[in-house]
XYZ file of C-alpha atoms in Angstrom:
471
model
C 166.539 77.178 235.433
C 169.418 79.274 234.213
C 170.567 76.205 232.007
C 167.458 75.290 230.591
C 166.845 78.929 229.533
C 170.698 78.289 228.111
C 169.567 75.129 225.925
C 166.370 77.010 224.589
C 168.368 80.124 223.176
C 171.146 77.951 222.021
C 167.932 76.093 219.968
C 166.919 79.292 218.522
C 170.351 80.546 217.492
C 171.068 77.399 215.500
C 167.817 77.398 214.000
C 168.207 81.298 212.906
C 171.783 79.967 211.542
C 170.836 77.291 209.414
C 167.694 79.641 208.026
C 170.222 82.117 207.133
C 172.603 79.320 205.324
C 169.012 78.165 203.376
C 168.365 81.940 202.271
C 171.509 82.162 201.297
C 171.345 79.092 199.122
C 167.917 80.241 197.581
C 169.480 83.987 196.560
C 172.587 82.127 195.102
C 170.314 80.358 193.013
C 168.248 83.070 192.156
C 171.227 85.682 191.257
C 173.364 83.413 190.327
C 173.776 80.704 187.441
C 175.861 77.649 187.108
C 178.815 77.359 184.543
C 176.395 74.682 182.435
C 173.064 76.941 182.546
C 175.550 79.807 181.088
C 176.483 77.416 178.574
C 173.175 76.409 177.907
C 171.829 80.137 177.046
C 174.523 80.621 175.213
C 174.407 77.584 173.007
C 170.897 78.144 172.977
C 171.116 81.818 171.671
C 173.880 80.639 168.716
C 171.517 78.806 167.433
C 168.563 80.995 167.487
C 170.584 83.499 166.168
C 171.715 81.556 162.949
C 168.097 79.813 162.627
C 167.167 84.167 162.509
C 164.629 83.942 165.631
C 166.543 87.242 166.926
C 163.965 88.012 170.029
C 164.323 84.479 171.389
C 168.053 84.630 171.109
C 168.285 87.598 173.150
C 166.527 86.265 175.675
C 169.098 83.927 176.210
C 171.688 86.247 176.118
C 170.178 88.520 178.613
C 170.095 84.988 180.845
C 173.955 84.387 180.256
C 174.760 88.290 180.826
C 172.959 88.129 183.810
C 174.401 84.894 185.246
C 178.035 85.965 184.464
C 178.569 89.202 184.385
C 182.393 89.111 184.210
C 182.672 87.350 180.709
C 183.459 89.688 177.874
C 182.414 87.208 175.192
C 178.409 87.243 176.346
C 178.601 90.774 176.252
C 179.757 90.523 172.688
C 177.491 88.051 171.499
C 174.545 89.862 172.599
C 175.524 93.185 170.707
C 176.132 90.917 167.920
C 172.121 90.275 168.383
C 171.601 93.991 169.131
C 173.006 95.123 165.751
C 171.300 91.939 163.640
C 168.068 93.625 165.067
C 169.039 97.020 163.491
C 169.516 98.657 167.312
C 173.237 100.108 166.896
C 172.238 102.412 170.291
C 171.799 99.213 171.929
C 175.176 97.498 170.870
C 177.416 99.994 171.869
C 177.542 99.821 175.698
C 177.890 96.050 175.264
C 180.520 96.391 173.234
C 182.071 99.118 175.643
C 182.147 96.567 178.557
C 183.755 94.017 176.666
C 186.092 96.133 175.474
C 186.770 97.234 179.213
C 186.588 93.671 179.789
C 189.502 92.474 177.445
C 191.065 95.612 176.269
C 192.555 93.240 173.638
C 189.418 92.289 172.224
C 189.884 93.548 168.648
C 186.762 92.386 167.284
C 184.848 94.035 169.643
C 186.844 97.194 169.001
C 186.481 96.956 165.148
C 182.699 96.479 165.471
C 182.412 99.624 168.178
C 184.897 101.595 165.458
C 182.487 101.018 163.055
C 179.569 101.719 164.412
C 180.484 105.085 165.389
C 181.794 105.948 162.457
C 178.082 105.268 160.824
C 176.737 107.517 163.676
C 179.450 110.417 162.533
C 181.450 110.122 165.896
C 184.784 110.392 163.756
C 187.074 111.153 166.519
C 186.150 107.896 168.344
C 185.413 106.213 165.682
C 189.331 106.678 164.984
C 190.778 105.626 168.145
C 189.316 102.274 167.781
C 190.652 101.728 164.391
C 194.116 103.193 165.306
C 193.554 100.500 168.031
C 193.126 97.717 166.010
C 196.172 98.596 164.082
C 198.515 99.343 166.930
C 198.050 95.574 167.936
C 197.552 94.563 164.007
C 199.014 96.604 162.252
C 198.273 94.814 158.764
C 194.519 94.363 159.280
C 193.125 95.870 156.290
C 189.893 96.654 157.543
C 190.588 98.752 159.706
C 192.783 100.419 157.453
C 190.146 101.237 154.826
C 187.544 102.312 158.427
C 190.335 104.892 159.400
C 190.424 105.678 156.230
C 186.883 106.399 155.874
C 186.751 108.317 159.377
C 189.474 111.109 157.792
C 187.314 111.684 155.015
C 184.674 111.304 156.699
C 185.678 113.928 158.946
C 186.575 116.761 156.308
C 183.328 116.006 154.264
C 181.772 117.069 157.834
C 183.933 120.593 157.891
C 183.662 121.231 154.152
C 179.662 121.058 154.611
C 179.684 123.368 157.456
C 181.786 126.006 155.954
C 179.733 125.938 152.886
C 176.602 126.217 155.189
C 178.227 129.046 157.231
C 178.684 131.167 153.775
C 174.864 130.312 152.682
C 176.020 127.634 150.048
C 173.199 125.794 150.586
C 173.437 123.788 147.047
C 176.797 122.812 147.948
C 176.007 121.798 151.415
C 173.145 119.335 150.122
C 175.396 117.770 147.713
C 178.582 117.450 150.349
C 176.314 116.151 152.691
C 175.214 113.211 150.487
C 178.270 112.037 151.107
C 178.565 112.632 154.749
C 175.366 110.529 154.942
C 176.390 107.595 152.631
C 179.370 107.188 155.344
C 177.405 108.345 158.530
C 173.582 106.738 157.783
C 172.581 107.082 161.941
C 173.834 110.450 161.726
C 171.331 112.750 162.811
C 173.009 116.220 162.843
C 174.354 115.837 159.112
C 170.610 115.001 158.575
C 168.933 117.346 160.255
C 171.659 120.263 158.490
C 170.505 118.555 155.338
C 166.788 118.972 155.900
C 167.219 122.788 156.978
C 169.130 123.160 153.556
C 166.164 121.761 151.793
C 163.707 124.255 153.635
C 165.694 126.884 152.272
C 166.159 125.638 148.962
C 161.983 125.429 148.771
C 161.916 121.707 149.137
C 160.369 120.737 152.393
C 159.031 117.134 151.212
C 162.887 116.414 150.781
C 163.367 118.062 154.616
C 160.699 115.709 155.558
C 162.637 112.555 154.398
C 165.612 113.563 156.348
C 163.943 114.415 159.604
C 161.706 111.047 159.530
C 164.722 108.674 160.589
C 166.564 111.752 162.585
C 163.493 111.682 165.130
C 164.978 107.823 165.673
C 168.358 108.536 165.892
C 168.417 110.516 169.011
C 167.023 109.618 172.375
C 164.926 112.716 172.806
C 164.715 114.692 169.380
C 161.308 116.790 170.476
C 163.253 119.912 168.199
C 162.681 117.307 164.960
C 159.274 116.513 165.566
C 158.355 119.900 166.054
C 160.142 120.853 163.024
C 158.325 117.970 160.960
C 154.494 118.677 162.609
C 155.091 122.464 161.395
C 156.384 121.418 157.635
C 153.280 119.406 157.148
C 150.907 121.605 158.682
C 152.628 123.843 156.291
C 151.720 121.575 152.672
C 148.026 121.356 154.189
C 149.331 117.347 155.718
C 147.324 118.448 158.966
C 146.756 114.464 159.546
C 149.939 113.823 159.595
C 151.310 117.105 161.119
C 148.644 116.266 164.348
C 150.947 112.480 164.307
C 154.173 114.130 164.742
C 153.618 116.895 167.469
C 151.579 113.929 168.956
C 155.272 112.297 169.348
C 156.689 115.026 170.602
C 154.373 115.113 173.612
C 154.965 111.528 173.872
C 158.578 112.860 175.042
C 157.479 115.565 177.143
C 153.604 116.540 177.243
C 154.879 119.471 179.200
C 156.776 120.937 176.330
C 155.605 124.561 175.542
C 156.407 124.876 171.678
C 154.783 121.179 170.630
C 151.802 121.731 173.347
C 151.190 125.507 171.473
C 151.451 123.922 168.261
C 149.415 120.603 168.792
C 146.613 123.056 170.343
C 146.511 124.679 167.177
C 146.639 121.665 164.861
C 144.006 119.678 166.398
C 141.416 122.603 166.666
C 141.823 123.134 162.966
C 142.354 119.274 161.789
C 138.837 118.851 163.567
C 137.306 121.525 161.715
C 138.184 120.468 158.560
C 136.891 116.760 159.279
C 133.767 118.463 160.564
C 133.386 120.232 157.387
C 133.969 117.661 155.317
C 132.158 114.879 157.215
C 128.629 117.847 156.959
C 129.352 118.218 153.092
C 129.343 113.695 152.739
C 125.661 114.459 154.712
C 124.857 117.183 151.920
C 124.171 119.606 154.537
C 126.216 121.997 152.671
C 125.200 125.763 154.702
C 126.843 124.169 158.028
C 129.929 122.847 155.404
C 130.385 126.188 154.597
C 130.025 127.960 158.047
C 132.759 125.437 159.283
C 135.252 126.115 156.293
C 134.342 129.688 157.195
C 135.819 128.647 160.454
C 138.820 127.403 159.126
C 139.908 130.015 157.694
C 139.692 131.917 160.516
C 141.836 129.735 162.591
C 144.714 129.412 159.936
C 144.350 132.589 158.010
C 148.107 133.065 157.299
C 149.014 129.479 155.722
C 147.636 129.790 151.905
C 146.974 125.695 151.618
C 144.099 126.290 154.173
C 142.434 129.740 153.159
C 142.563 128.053 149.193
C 141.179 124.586 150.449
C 138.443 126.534 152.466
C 137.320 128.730 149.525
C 137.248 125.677 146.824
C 135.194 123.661 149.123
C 132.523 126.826 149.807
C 132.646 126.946 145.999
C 131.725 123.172 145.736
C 128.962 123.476 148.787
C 127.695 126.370 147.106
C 127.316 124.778 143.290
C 125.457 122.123 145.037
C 123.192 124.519 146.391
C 122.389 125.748 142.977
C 123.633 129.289 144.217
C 125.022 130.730 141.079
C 125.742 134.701 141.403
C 127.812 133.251 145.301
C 129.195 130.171 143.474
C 130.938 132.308 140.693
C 132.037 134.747 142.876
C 133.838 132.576 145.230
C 134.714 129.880 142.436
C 136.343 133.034 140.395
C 138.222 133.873 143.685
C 140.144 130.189 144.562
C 141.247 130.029 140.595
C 142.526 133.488 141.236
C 144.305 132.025 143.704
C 145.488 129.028 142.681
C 147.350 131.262 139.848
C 148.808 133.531 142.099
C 150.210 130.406 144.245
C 151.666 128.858 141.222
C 153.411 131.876 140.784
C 155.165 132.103 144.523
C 154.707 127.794 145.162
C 156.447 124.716 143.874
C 153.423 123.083 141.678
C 152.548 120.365 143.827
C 150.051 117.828 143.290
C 147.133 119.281 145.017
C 147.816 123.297 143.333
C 147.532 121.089 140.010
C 144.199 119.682 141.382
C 142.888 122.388 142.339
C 143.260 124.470 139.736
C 141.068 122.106 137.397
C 138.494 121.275 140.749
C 138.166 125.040 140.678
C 137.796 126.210 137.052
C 135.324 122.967 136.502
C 133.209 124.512 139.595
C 133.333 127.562 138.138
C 132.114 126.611 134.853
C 129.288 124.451 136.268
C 128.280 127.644 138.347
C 127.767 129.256 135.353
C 125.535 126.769 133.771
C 121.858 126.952 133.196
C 119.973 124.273 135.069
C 116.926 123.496 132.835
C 115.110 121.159 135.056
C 114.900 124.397 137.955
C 114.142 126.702 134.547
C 110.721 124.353 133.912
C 110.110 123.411 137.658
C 110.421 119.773 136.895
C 112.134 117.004 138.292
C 115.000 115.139 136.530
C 112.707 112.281 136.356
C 109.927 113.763 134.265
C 108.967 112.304 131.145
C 108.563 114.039 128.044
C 104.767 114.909 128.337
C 105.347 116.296 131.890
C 108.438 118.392 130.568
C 105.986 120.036 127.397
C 103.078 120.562 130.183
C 105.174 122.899 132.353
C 106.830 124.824 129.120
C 103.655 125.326 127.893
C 102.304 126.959 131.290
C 105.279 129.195 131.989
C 105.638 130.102 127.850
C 101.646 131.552 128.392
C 103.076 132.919 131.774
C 106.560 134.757 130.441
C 105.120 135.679 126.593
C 106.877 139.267 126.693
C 103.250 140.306 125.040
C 102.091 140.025 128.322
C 104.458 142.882 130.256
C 103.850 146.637 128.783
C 107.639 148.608 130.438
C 110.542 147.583 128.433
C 112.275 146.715 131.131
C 109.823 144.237 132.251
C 109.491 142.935 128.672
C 113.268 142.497 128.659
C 113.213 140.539 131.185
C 109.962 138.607 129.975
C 112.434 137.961 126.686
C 115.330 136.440 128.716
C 113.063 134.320 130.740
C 111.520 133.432 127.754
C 114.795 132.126 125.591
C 115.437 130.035 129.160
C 111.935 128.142 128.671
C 112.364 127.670 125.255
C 116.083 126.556 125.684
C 114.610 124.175 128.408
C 112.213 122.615 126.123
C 114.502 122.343 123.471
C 117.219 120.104 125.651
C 114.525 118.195 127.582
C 112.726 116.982 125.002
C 115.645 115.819 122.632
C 116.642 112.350 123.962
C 120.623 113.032 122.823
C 120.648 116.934 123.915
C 119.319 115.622 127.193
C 121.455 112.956 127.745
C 124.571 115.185 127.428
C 123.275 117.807 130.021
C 122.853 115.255 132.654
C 126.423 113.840 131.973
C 127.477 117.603 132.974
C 127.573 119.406 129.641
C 124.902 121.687 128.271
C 124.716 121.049 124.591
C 123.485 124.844 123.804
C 127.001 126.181 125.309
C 128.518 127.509 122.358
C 131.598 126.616 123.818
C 131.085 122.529 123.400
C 129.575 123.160 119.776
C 133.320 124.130 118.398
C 134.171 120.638 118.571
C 138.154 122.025 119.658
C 140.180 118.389 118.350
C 143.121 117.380 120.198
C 141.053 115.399 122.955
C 141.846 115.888 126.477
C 144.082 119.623 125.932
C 143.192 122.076 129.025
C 142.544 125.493 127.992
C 143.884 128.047 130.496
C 142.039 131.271 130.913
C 143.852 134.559 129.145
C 145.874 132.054 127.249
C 148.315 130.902 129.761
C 149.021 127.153 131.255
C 151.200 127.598 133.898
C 152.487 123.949 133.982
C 154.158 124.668 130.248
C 157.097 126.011 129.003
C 159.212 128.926 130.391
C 162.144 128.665 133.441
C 159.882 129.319 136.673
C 161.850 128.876 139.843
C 159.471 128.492 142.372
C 160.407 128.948 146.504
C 158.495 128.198 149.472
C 159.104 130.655 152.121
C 159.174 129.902 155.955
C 159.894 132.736 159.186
């Protein structure tokens, strides 16, 4: 009994043994990879790379890395992938390991050098040229790299003292320099861009901080910074983007969740108010720009952009005493910005959206003066003068302050008439210009000249300095 019970565990232990030697076998082939599959991936991924299919090659190269793991050379042929794909970040710890690999490697050094010197590590970028030439001493490359990291490196320190001292002019025009050595950079960037802001040129601040928010792992600080600049030039679309990536990083962050809160409530009002005034229903336009202004009442892009539109709304409402009140208001503004604001595009636009608003306020509409529609023939047109002439005739009102305004009433009518029954006359007041405005009869010359109220154009002539100012 004893020995049978023997022979049956004896059984199971060789069975056990030779499953263990099978899984072993199976894992070997599955972590492992033989010398020719290596080979294979990484003839493979030479020619992919040269043929330019970059995302296939890598593939291959992530094979060979993985199946040998000890060779410094795949390691260096996949960062050469890495940095054909523009992803420097990537590149570097490959190079690092072949490096540690064969400290010898000088290639791989060289490459690393240079890389950091393009990402303004100077220091490091310095101890792989000095590298290079302790084992080489006459490789002029590296020469002309360590060269580049010493200048590099007091470029860096004269920027910084001139920024410490509030040389912000200076600082810009060092750190074009800096940046022409150290491109992936993004501290001598992001210094550059808060010059910029000071200087009153935040579109230039925005070109700097666009490829900053790439060049660090986590730059939530840069976003933020962006998302306020151009909720600050009115860009809320764009502003709502960036904070959106900053909450991509960290949708716990307090500053970017404060500021997207505010963003989108007020981007949504304005595409409310806009989307109501495509619909004509101009009242609820204005109640939601009415809005807006109460949600951003301290950037002047918004409270202007609110009170041009209200203007607009309320010209298409035929509301004339509101219209020129308001439309007299935003070109009050506009002037007053141009005097404190760089003239951008949209100040420029405004200004002639606003005085052309304010001119049509002050218009007479002859089609509401007769009651008619801007269909009616000619017949219809002397019917309905004819009826309110009998009606307004100043005969007909004894005070003289009825019979003054009988008279007025009475000029309209016949003013009416006289436009709406003259083909030409006609056809100019429904193009937008009212051929009894004394104005348009002086003929003026010199086609296309704007004529600035109190005689002054505020795009011409004189040495205006104009700053934006940020807390």
């Amino acid at each position: 009994m004893e020995s049978g019970r023997w022979r049956g565990l004896s059984s199971v232990l060789s069975s056990l043994s030779l499953l263990c030697v099978l899984l072993d076998l199976q894992l070997d082939g599955v972590l492992g990879a033989t010398p020719v599959e290596i080979e294979h991936h990484l003839e493979m991924g030479r020619k992919l790379l040269a043929a330019g299919q970059l995302a296939e090659a890598l593939s291959h190269y992530h094979s060979a890395v993985e199946g040998d793991s000890k060779n410094y050379l795949t390691y260096y042929k996949r960062a050469a992938v890495f940095l054909a794909m523009g992803k420097s970040k990537s590149a570097l710890p490959d190079l690092s390991q072949a490096i540690q690999l064969k400290p010898d490697f000088l290639a791989a050094r060289l490459q690393r050098g240079n890389i950091l010197l393009k990402q303004g590590s100077t220091q490091e970028a310095r101890e792989d040229f000095q590298a290079v030439l302790k084992r080489s001493p006459n490789h002029e490359e590296a020469h002309d790299q360590l060269s580049k990291a010493e200048e590099l490196e007091l470029l860096q320190e004269e920027a910084h003292e001139a920024h410490h001292r509030g040389d912000y002019i200076t600082t810009v025009q060092v750190l074009e320099k800096v940046i022409e050595l150290s491109p992936w950079d993004p501290e001598s960037r992001e210094l550059r861009a808060e010059c910029y802001i000071r200087l009153g040129d935040p579109r230039k601040a925005i070109m700097d901080l666009t490829p900053a928010t790439r060049l660090r792992a986590d730059n939530r600080a840069a976003f933020l910074k962006l998302s306020q600049l151009h909720y600050s030039l009115g860009d809320h679309h764009d502003s709502l983007n960036q904070i959106r990536e900053c909450l991509k990083l960290d949708q716990d962050d307090k500053e970017c969740f404060a500021h997207y809160k505010q963003v989108k409530k007020l981007s949504k009002q304005l595409d409310s108010a806009e989307e109501l005034i495509s619909e004509q229903r101009y009242q609820e336009a204005i109640e939601k720009y009415e809005s807006v202004m109460r949600t951003e009442p301290n950037v002047a892009f918004y409270t202007n952009k609110a009170k041009e539109r209200i203007c607009f709304c309320l010209v298409k409402m035929k509301s004339a005493e509101e219209a020129l009140d308001i439309c007299s208001s935003t070109l009050t503004d506009y002037y007053k910005m141009n005097r404190i604001f760089e003239p951008f595009h949209f100040i420029r636009e405004g200004l002639d959206r606003a005085q052309k608003l304010l001119k049509q306020s002050r218009k007479r509409d002859y089609y509401k003066i007769l009651g008619v529609s801007r269909s009616a023939n000619k017949q219809e047109v002397i019917k309905a003068y004819r009826k309110l002439a009998q009606q307004w005739h100043p005969d007909n009102f004894q005070s003289e302050a009825d019979k003054k305004e009988a008279e007025k009433k009475f000029i309209d009518i016949a003013s009416a008439k006289e436009v709406l029954t003259d083909p030409e006359m006609r056809q100019k007041f429904d193009s937008g210009e009212d051929p009894l405005d004394p104005e348009n009869q002086q003929g003026g010359g010199g086609g296309g000249s704007r004529e600035w109220p109190f005689g002054f154009n505020p795009f011409e002539g004189g040495n205006f300095h104009f700053k934006f100012h940020y807390n």
